[in-house]
CSV table of C-alpha atoms in Angstrom, one decimal:
chain,number,residue,atom,x,y,z
A,9,MET,CA,31.8,-26.1,37.1
A,10,ALA,CA,34.1,-27.7,39.7
A,11,GLY,CA,36.2,-30.6,38.7
A,12,VAL,CA,35.0,-34.1,39.6
A,13,SER,CA,38.0,-36.1,38.5
A,14,LEU,CA,41.7,-36.0,37.6
A,15,LYS,CA,42.7,-36.8,34.0
A,16,CYS,CA,46.1,-38.2,33.1
A,17,GLY,CA,47.5,-36.2,30.2
A,18,ASP,CA,49.7,-39.1,29.2
A,19,CYS,CA,47.2,-41.9,28.9
A,20,GLY,CA,43.8,-40.2,29.3
A,21,VAL,CA,42.6,-42.3,32.2
A,22,LEU,CA,40.2,-40.6,34.7
A,23,LEU,CA,40.9,-40.9,38.4
A,24,LYS,CA,38.6,-40.3,41.3
A,25,SER,CA,41.0,-38.8,43.8
A,26,VAL,CA,44.4,-37.5,44.4
A,27,GLU,CA,45.3,-40.8,46.1
A,28,GLU,CA,44.5,-42.7,42.9
A,29,ALA,CA,46.5,-40.1,40.9
A,30,GLN,CA,49.5,-40.7,43.2
A,31,GLU,CA,49.2,-44.5,42.8
A,32,HIS,CA,48.9,-44.2,39.1
A,33,ALA,CA,52.0,-42.0,38.9
A,34,GLU,CA,54.0,-44.5,41.0
A,35,LEU,CA,53.0,-47.4,38.7
A,36,THR,CA,53.3,-45.6,35.3
A,37,SER,CA,55.7,-42.7,36.0
A,38,HIS,CA,53.1,-40.4,34.5
A,39,SER,CA,53.1,-36.9,36.0
A,40,ASN,CA,50.9,-34.8,33.7
A,41,PHE,CA,47.5,-34.6,35.6
A,42,SER,CA,44.8,-32.0,35.2
A,43,GLU,CA,41.4,-31.3,36.8
A,44,SER,CA,38.5,-32.5,34.6
A,45,THR,CA,34.7,-32.0,34.7
A,46,GLU,CA,34.2,-35.4,33.2
A,47,ALA,CA,33.1,-37.8,36.0
A,48,VAL,CA,34.5,-41.3,36.3
A,49,LEU,CA,31.9,-43.8,35.1
A,50,ASN,CA,30.3,-46.0,37.7
A,51,LEU,CA,28.4,-48.7,35.9
A,52,ILE,CA,27.0,-51.4,38.3
A,53,CYS,CA,26.2,-54.8,36.8
A,54,SER,CA,22.5,-55.6,37.6
A,55,ALA,CA,23.3,-59.4,37.7
A,56,CYS,CA,26.4,-59.6,39.9
A,57,GLY,CA,26.9,-56.0,41.1
A,58,LYS,CA,30.4,-55.6,39.7
A,59,PRO,CA,31.4,-52.0,39.2
A,60,CYS,CA,32.8,-50.9,35.8
A,61,ARG,CA,34.7,-47.6,35.5
A,62,SER,CA,34.6,-47.4,31.6
A,63,LYS,CA,32.5,-48.5,28.7
A,64,THR,CA,35.4,-50.8,27.6
A,65,GLU,CA,35.4,-52.5,31.0
A,66,SER,CA,31.6,-53.0,30.9
A,67,ASP,CA,31.9,-54.5,27.3
A,68,LEU,CA,34.6,-56.9,28.5
A,69,HIS,CA,32.5,-57.9,31.5
A,70,THR,CA,29.6,-58.6,29.1
A,71,LYS,CA,31.8,-60.6,26.9
A,72,ARG,CA,33.1,-62.7,29.8
A,73,THR,CA,29.9,-63.2,31.8
A,74,GLY,CA,27.0,-62.5,29.3
A,75,HIS,CA,25.6,-59.8,31.6
A,76,THR,CA,24.2,-57.0,29.6
A,77,GLU,CA,22.3,-54.8,32.0
A,78,PHE,CA,24.1,-52.1,33.9
A,79,VAL,CA,22.9,-49.3,36.2
A,80,ASP,CA,24.6,-46.0,35.7
A,81,LYS,CA,25.3,-44.5,39.1
A,82,THR,CA,27.9,-42.0,37.9
A,83,SER,CA,25.8,-39.0,38.9
A,84,GLU,CA,25.3,-40.4,42.4
A,85,THR,CA,28.9,-41.0,43.2
A,86,ALA,CA,30.3,-38.0,41.3
A,87,LYS,CA,31.5,-35.2,43.7
A,88,PRO,CA,33.9,-32.3,43.5
A,89,ILE,CA,37.4,-33.5,43.8
A,90,SER,CA,39.7,-32.2,46.5
A,91,LEU,CA,43.1,-31.2,45.2
A,92,GLU,CA,44.7,-31.2,48.7
A,93,VAL,CA,47.5,-33.6,49.0
A,94,PRO,CA,46.7,-36.2,51.7
A,95,LYS,CA,49.0,-36.3,54.5
A,96,VAL,CA,51.4,-39.2,54.2
A,97,ALA,CA,52.6,-40.9,57.4
A,98,ALA,CA,55.9,-39.1,57.9
A,99,THR,CA,56.9,-41.1,61.0
A,100,ASP,CA,55.9,-44.2,62.7
A,101,SER,CA,54.5,-42.2,65.6
A,102,GLU,CA,52.3,-40.1,63.4
A,103,GLU,CA,51.1,-43.2,61.6
A,104,ALA,CA,50.2,-44.8,65.0
A,105,VAL,CA,48.4,-41.7,66.1
A,106,GLY,CA,46.5,-41.3,62.8
A,107,GLU,CA,45.6,-45.0,62.6
A,108,GLY,CA,42.5,-44.5,64.7
A,109,SER,CA,41.2,-41.6,62.6
A,110,SER,CA,42.0,-43.1,59.2
A,111,SER,CA,40.0,-46.2,60.2
A,112,GLN,CA,36.9,-44.1,60.3
A,113,SER,CA,37.4,-43.2,56.5
A,114,GLU,CA,37.0,-45.6,53.7
A,115,GLU,CA,39.8,-48.1,53.8
A,116,MET,CA,41.2,-49.6,50.5
A,117,VAL,CA,42.4,-53.2,50.6
A,118,VAL,CA,43.5,-55.8,48.2
A,119,PRO,CA,40.4,-57.8,47.0
A,120,GLU,CA,40.0,-61.3,48.1
A,121,VAL,CA,40.6,-63.9,45.4
A,122,ASP,CA,40.7,-67.6,45.1
A,123,LYS,CA,44.0,-68.7,46.6
A,124,LYS,CA,44.2,-71.9,44.7
A,125,LEU,CA,43.5,-70.2,41.4
A,126,LEU,CA,46.1,-67.5,42.4
A,127,GLU,CA,48.7,-70.2,43.0
A,128,GLU,CA,48.0,-71.9,39.7
A,129,LEU,CA,48.3,-68.6,37.8
A,130,GLU,CA,51.6,-67.9,39.6
A,131,ALA,CA,52.8,-71.4,38.8
A,132,MET,CA,52.0,-70.6,35.1
A,133,GLY,CA,54.4,-67.6,35.3
A,134,PHE,CA,52.0,-64.7,35.9
A,135,PRO,CA,53.1,-62.0,38.4
A,136,THR,CA,51.1,-61.9,41.6
A,137,THR,CA,49.7,-58.4,40.9
A,138,ARG,CA,48.6,-59.4,37.3
A,139,ALA,CA,47.1,-62.7,38.6
A,140,THR,CA,45.3,-61.0,41.4
A,141,ARG,CA,43.9,-58.3,39.1
A,142,ALA,CA,42.8,-61.0,36.6
A,143,LEU,CA,41.0,-63.1,39.2
A,144,HIS,CA,39.3,-60.0,40.7
A,145,PHE,CA,38.0,-58.6,37.4
A,146,SER,CA,36.9,-62.0,36.1
A,147,GLY,CA,34.9,-62.6,39.3
A,148,ASN,CA,37.0,-65.6,40.4
A,149,ALA,CA,35.0,-67.6,37.9
A,150,SER,CA,37.6,-70.0,36.7
A,151,LEU,CA,41.3,-70.3,35.7
A,152,GLU,CA,40.3,-70.1,32.0
A,153,ALA,CA,38.4,-66.8,32.6
A,154,ALA,CA,41.4,-65.3,34.4
A,155,VAL,CA,43.8,-66.3,31.6
A,156,ASN,CA,41.4,-64.9,29.0
A,157,TRP,CA,41.2,-61.6,31.0
A,158,VAL,CA,45.0,-61.3,31.1
A,159,VAL,CA,45.2,-61.9,27.3
A,160,GLU,CA,42.6,-59.3,26.6
A,161,HIS,CA,44.1,-56.7,28.9
A,162,GLU,CA,47.8,-57.3,28.5
A,163,SER,CA,48.2,-53.9,26.9
A,164,ASP,CA,46.5,-52.0,29.7
A,165,PRO,CA,48.8,-49.4,31.3
A,166,ASP,CA,47.7,-50.6,34.8
A,167,ILE,CA,47.9,-54.3,34.1
A,168,ASP,CA,50.6,-54.8,36.7
A,169,GLN,CA,49.0,-52.6,39.3
A,170,MET,CA,47.6,-54.3,42.4
A,171,PRO,CA,43.8,-53.7,42.4
A,172,MET,CA,42.4,-51.9,45.5
A,173,VAL,CA,38.8,-52.1,46.7
A,174,PRO,CA,37.0,-50.5,49.7
A,175,LEU,CA,36.9,-52.7,52.7
A,176,ASN,CA,33.6,-54.3,53.0
A,177,LYS,CA,33.1,-55.7,56.4
A,178,ASN,CA,29.8,-57.4,55.4
A,179,ALA,CA,31.5,-59.1,52.4
A,180,GLU,CA,30.8,-62.8,52.0
A,181,PRO,CA,33.7,-65.1,52.8
A,182,PRO,CA,35.6,-66.3,49.8
A,183,LYS,CA,34.7,-69.4,48.1
A,184,PRO,CA,36.1,-72.5,49.7
A,185,SER,CA,39.4,-73.7,48.2
A,186,LEU,CA,39.3,-76.7,46.0
A,187,THR,CA,40.8,-80.0,47.1
A,188,PRO,CA,43.7,-81.5,45.2
A,189,GLU,CA,41.3,-84.0,43.6
A,190,GLU,CA,38.9,-81.2,42.6
A,191,MET,CA,41.8,-79.2,41.2
A,192,LYS,CA,42.9,-82.1,39.0
A,193,LEU,CA,39.3,-82.6,37.8
A,194,LYS,CA,39.1,-78.9,37.1
A,195,ALA,CA,42.4,-78.8,35.2
A,196,GLN,CA,41.3,-81.9,33.3
A,197,GLU,CA,38.0,-80.3,32.4
A,198,LEU,CA,39.8,-77.2,31.2
A,199,ARG,CA,42.2,-79.2,29.1
A,200,GLU,CA,39.3,-81.3,27.7
A,201,ARG,CA,37.3,-78.1,26.9
A,202,ALA,CA,40.3,-76.6,25.2
A,203,ARG,CA,40.9,-79.8,23.2
A,204,LYS,CA,37.3,-79.9,22.0
A,205,LYS,CA,37.4,-76.3,21.1
A,206,LYS,CA,40.6,-76.8,19.1
A,207,GLU,CA,39.1,-79.9,17.4
A,208,GLU,CA,36.0,-77.9,16.4
A,209,GLU,CA,38.2,-75.1,15.0
A,210,GLU,CA,40.3,-77.6,13.0
A,211,LYS,CA,37.1,-79.2,11.6
A,212,ARG,CA,35.8,-75.8,10.6
A,213,MET,CA,39.0,-74.9,8.9
A,214,GLU,CA,39.1,-78.3,7.2
A,215,ARG,CA,35.6,-77.7,5.9
A,216,GLU,CA,36.6,-74.3,4.6
A,217,ARG,CA,39.7,-75.7,2.9
A,218,GLU,CA,37.6,-78.5,1.4
A,219,LYS,CA,35.2,-75.9,0.0
A,220,GLU,CA,38.1,-74.0,-1.5
A,221,ARG,CA,39.6,-77.1,-3.0
A,222,ILE,CA,36.2,-77.9,-4.6
A,223,ARG,CA,35.9,-74.4,-6.0
A,224,VAL,CA,39.4,-74.4,-7.4
A,225,GLY,CA,38.8,-77.9,-8.9
A,226,LYS,CA,35.7,-76.7,-10.6
A,227,GLU,CA,37.5,-73.7,-12.0
A,228,LEU,CA,40.3,-76.0,-13.3
A,229,LEU,CA,37.8,-78.4,-14.9
A,230,GLU,CA,36.0,-75.6,-16.6
A,231,ALA,CA,39.2,-74.1,-17.9
A,232,LYS,CA,40.3,-77.5,-19.2
A,233,ARG,CA,36.9,-78.0,-20.9
A,234,ILE,CA,37.1,-74.6,-22.6
A,235,GLU,CA,40.7,-75.4,-23.7
A,236,GLU,CA,39.6,-78.8,-25.1
A,237,GLU,CA,36.6,-77.2,-26.9
A,238,ASN,CA,38.8,-74.6,-28.5
A,239,GLU,CA,41.3,-77.3,-29.6
A,240,ARG,CA,38.5,-79.4,-31.0
A,241,LYS,CA,37.2,-76.4,-33.0
A,242,ARG,CA,40.7,-75.7,-34.2
A,243,LEU,CA,41.2,-79.3,-35.4
A,244,MET,CA,37.8,-79.2,-37.1
A,245,ALA,CA,38.7,-76.0,-38.9
A,246,LEU,CA,42.1,-77.5,-39.9
A,247,ARG,CA,40.5,-80.7,-41.3
A,248,LYS,CA,37.9,-78.6,-43.2
A,249,ALA,CA,40.6,-76.5,-44.7
A,250,GLU,CA,42.6,-79.6,-45.7
A,251,LYS,CA,39.5,-81.1,-47.3
A,252,GLU,CA,38.9,-77.9,-49.2
A,253,GLU,CA,42.5,-77.9,-50.4
A,254,GLU,CA,42.3,-81.5,-51.5
A,255,LYS,CA,39.0,-80.8,-53.2
A,256,ARG,CA,40.5,-77.8,-55.1
A,257,ALA,CA,43.5,-80.0,-56.1
A,258,ARG,CA,41.3,-82.7,-57.4
A,259,GLU,CA,39.2,-80.2,-59.4
A,260,LYS,CA,42.4,-78.6,-60.7
A,261,ILE,CA,43.7,-82.0,-61.9
A,262,ARG,CA,40.4,-82.9,-63.4
A,263,GLN,CA,40.3,-79.6,-65.3
A,264,LYS,CA,43.9,-80.1,-66.5
A,265,LEU,CA,43.0,-83.6,-67.7
A,266,GLU,CA,40.1,-82.3,-69.6
A,267,GLU,CA,42.1,-79.5,-71.2
A,268,ASP,CA,45.0,-81.9,-72.1
A,269,LYS,CA,42.5,-84.4,-73.6
A,270,ALA,CA,40.7,-81.7,-75.6
A,271,GLU,CA,44.1,-80.3,-76.8
A,272,ARG,CA,45.2,-83.8,-78.0
A,273,ARG,CA,42.0,-84.3,-79.9
A,274,ARG,CA,42.3,-80.9,-81.4
A,275,ARG,CA,45.8,-81.6,-82.6
A,276,LEU,CA,44.7,-84.9,-84.1
A,277,GLY,CA,41.8,-83.1,-85.8
A,278,LEU,CA,39.2,-85.1,-83.9
A,279,PRO,CA,35.9,-83.6,-82.7
A,280,PRO,CA,35.2,-83.2,-79.0
A,281,GLU,CA,33.7,-86.3,-77.3
A,282,ASP,CA,30.7,-84.5,-76.0
A,283,PRO,CA,30.1,-81.1,-77.5
A,284,ALA,CA,27.3,-80.4,-75.1
A,285,VAL,CA,29.5,-80.6,-72.0
A,286,THR,CA,33.1,-80.1,-73.2
A,287,LYS,CA,34.0,-76.5,-73.9
A,288,PRO,CA,35.5,-75.7,-77.4
A,289,SER,CA,39.2,-75.9,-77.6
A,290,ALA,CA,39.7,-72.6,-79.3
A,291,PRO,CA,38.5,-70.4,-76.4
A,292,VAL,CA,40.7,-72.4,-74.0
A,293,VAL,CA,43.7,-71.7,-76.2
A,294,GLU,CA,42.8,-68.0,-76.4
A,295,GLU,CA,42.5,-67.9,-72.6
A,296,LYS,CA,46.0,-69.3,-72.2
A,297,LYS,CA,47.4,-66.9,-74.7
A,298,SER,CA,45.9,-64.0,-72.8
A,299,PHE,CA,48.1,-64.8,-69.8
A,300,VAL,CA,51.4,-65.2,-71.8
A,301,PRO,CA,52.4,-61.5,-71.6
A,302,VAL,CA,52.1,-61.4,-67.8
A,303,ARG,CA,55.6,-62.1,-66.5
A,304,PRO,CA,54.8,-63.5,-63.0
A,305,ALA,CA,52.4,-66.0,-64.6
A,306,THR,CA,55.0,-67.1,-67.1
A,307,LYS,CA,57.7,-67.7,-64.4
A,308,ALA,CA,55.2,-69.5,-62.3
A,309,GLU,CA,54.2,-71.8,-65.1
A,310,GLN,CA,57.9,-72.5,-65.9
A,311,MET,CA,58.6,-73.3,-62.3
A,312,ARG,CA,55.6,-75.6,-62.1
A,313,GLU,CA,56.6,-77.4,-65.2
A,314,CYS,CA,60.2,-77.8,-64.0
A,315,LEU,CA,59.1,-79.3,-60.7
A,316,ARG,CA,56.6,-81.6,-62.5
A,317,SER,CA,59.4,-82.7,-64.8
A,318,LEU,CA,61.7,-83.3,-61.8
A,319,LYS,CA,59.1,-85.5,-60.2
A,320,GLN,CA,58.3,-87.4,-63.4
A,321,ASN,CA,62.0,-88.1,-64.0
A,322,HIS,CA,62.4,-89.5,-60.5
A,323,LYS,CA,59.0,-90.9,-59.8
A,324,ASP,CA,60.4,-94.2,-58.4
A,325,ASP,CA,62.0,-92.4,-55.4
A,326,ASP,CA,59.4,-90.2,-53.8
A,327,ALA,CA,61.6,-89.5,-50.7
A,328,LYS,CA,64.4,-88.2,-52.9
A,329,VAL,CA,62.0,-85.9,-54.8
A,330,LYS,CA,60.4,-84.6,-51.6
A,331,ARG,CA,63.9,-83.9,-50.1
A,332,ALA,CA,64.9,-82.0,-53.3
A,333,PHE,CA,61.7,-79.9,-53.1
A,334,GLN,CA,62.4,-79.1,-49.4
A,335,THR,CA,66.0,-78.2,-50.2
A,336,LEU,CA,64.9,-75.9,-53.0
A,337,LEU,CA,62.4,-74.2,-50.6
A,338,THR,CA,65.1,-73.7,-48.0
A,339,TYR,CA,67.5,-72.0,-50.5
A,340,ILE,CA,64.8,-69.8,-51.9
A,341,GLY,CA,63.4,-68.9,-48.4
A,342,ASN,CA,66.9,-67.9,-47.2
A,343,VAL,CA,67.3,-65.5,-50.2
A,344,ALA,CA,63.8,-64.1,-49.7
A,345,ARG,CA,64.4,-63.4,-46.0
A,346,ASN,CA,68.0,-62.2,-46.4
A,347,PRO,CA,68.3,-60.6,-49.9
A,348,ASP,CA,71.4,-58.6,-48.8
A,349,GLU,CA,73.4,-61.6,-47.6
A,350,GLU,CA,75.7,-62.8,-50.4
A,351,LYS,CA,76.3,-66.2,-48.8
A,352,PHE,CA,72.6,-67.1,-49.4
A,353,ARG,CA,72.8,-65.9,-53.0
A,354,LYS,CA,75.9,-67.9,-54.0
A,355,ILE,CA,75.8,-71.8,-54.2
A,356,ARG,CA,78.8,-74.0,-54.9
A,357,LEU,CA,77.8,-76.5,-57.5
A,358,ASN,CA,80.3,-79.2,-56.6
A,359,ASN,CA,79.2,-79.2,-52.9
A,360,GLN,CA,78.5,-82.8,-52.1
A,361,ALA,CA,75.4,-82.1,-50.0
A,362,PHE,CA,74.0,-79.9,-52.8
A,363,GLN,CA,74.7,-82.5,-55.4
A,364,ASP,CA,73.1,-85.3,-53.4
A,365,ARG,CA,69.9,-83.3,-52.7
A,366,VAL,CA,69.4,-81.1,-55.8
A,367,GLY,CA,72.4,-80.9,-58.2
A,368,SER,CA,72.3,-84.5,-59.4
A,369,LEU,CA,68.5,-84.4,-60.1
A,370,LYS,CA,67.3,-83.3,-63.5
A,371,GLY,CA,65.5,-80.0,-63.2
A,372,GLY,CA,67.1,-78.9,-59.9
A,373,VAL,CA,69.6,-76.5,-61.3
A,374,GLU,CA,67.1,-75.3,-64.0
A,375,PHE,CA,64.7,-74.3,-61.2
A,376,PHE,CA,67.4,-72.0,-59.7
A,377,GLU,CA,68.0,-70.5,-63.2
A,378,ILE,CA,64.3,-69.7,-63.6
A,379,CYS,CA,64.5,-67.9,-60.3
A,380,GLY,CA,67.3,-65.7,-61.6
A,381,PHE,CA,70.5,-67.6,-60.6
A,382,GLU,CA,73.4,-67.7,-63.1
A,383,LYS,CA,76.4,-69.9,-63.4
A,384,VAL,CA,79.6,-68.0,-62.7
A,385,GLU,CA,83.4,-68.6,-62.3
A,386,GLY,CA,83.6,-71.4,-64.8
A,387,ASP,CA,80.3,-73.0,-63.9
A,388,GLN,CA,81.6,-73.5,-60.4
A,389,PHE,CA,78.9,-71.5,-58.6
A,390,LEU,CA,75.2,-70.5,-59.0
A,391,PHE,CA,75.0,-66.8,-58.2
A,392,LEU,CA,72.0,-64.4,-57.9
A,393,SER,CA,73.2,-60.8,-58.1
A,394,ARG,CA,71.5,-58.3,-55.7
A,395,ASP,CA,70.0,-56.2,-58.5
A,396,LYS,CA,68.3,-59.3,-60.0
A,397,VAL,CA,66.6,-60.3,-56.8
A,398,ASP,CA,62.8,-60.2,-57.7
A,399,MET,CA,60.7,-60.8,-54.5
A,400,GLN,CA,57.7,-61.5,-56.6
A,401,VAL,CA,59.5,-64.3,-58.5
A,402,LEU,CA,60.9,-65.7,-55.2
A,403,ASN,CA,57.4,-65.7,-53.6
A,404,SER,CA,56.0,-67.5,-56.7
A,405,ALA,CA,58.8,-70.1,-56.4
A,406,GLY,CA,57.9,-70.6,-52.7
A,407,SER,CA,54.2,-71.0,-53.5
A,408,GLU,CA,54.9,-73.6,-56.2
A,409,LEU,CA,57.3,-75.5,-54.0
A,410,ASN,CA,54.7,-75.6,-51.1
A,411,SER,CA,52.1,-76.8,-53.5
A,412,ALA,CA,54.4,-79.5,-54.9
A,413,ILE,CA,55.3,-80.7,-51.3
A,414,ASN,CA,51.7,-80.6,-49.8
A,415,ASN,CA,49.7,-81.7,-52.9
A,416,PRO,CA,49.7,-85.5,-53.0
A,417,PHE,CA,48.5,-85.4,-56.7
A,418,PHE,CA,51.3,-83.1,-57.9
A,419,GLY,CA,53.1,-84.5,-61.0
A,420,VAL,CA,51.0,-87.6,-61.1
A,421,LEU,CA,49.9,-87.0,-64.7
């Protein structure tokens, strides 16, 4: 099949003739052309009659004007392309001679465009070729349409190529130029339209931002609610645990009182006050004796009694007793966490801070001795040798000290 167009191998554009190929080469410096069997599209707008040479061009025309119906006349206008190079006027005489014959063929001229709009585009900084092309392809509709066309086609390879159309002797005269007053009104209308469009866009963006702020605010409120709910549950669980601990402490004190009372009546040879409720004293004694051989229980009992004695001996100064308990807990905790560090296992007895907090209180040094400390170097130091560090004893000491500090009824009786 004979070729019906020339295709540029550099940009892929289809050209109808050798003349168009030459003009394209001059404007773009492209030189790779080949004969193609693909015809140049000729889509004619049914509404305004504007020819479109590509699907992209017809889509842009539809976008600008709203015209959607096109008549495909590609097959009617497609014809085998002649690859003969047209004769170029070599001299002025030959041009003068051939002027008469060339006038008989189709003459290509620059399309007529609105001069006022062209001047306004040039005043805005657009080149004449680009402004002319924009006005021609936008149908001389308006300054806004021409500017939009330039923005949409600024990447086209032929954007700065002067458009050429066949000379139409029957063409209608161009639209009358606008008067200066009309130009001012038109420019004011364009500015007002652009301002309204900008305001509408800003309002739309503000609505979107407001929706986003509301969404984020709801998420933050929900997260805060969940956090507060979790905190409330945690506090409730903590209060419940404290109440249980207090209840157990009260029950333990009550049991201890009952046992001490029964023990005193037994020693005095008195019968129990209520035999139906109070347990016999003998089984209680046997139960206590059953725990005597267990070493951790014996140490724990001695520590508890030592702490109780310390509080009884200084019951008039609760702050001093509590500070002594906390100091003992610090010393024991340091040894339990760092059993290999000698500095935690050796205490100078004449240290003023130690004396003020623990040493001067009756029962303070005795508690250390129950934990395994021994007086060395002429009773100048309390020392716990590494091989005598018993973690079970230290843990029992820590538990007894925590109970003494946190139990408000400790040592009351």
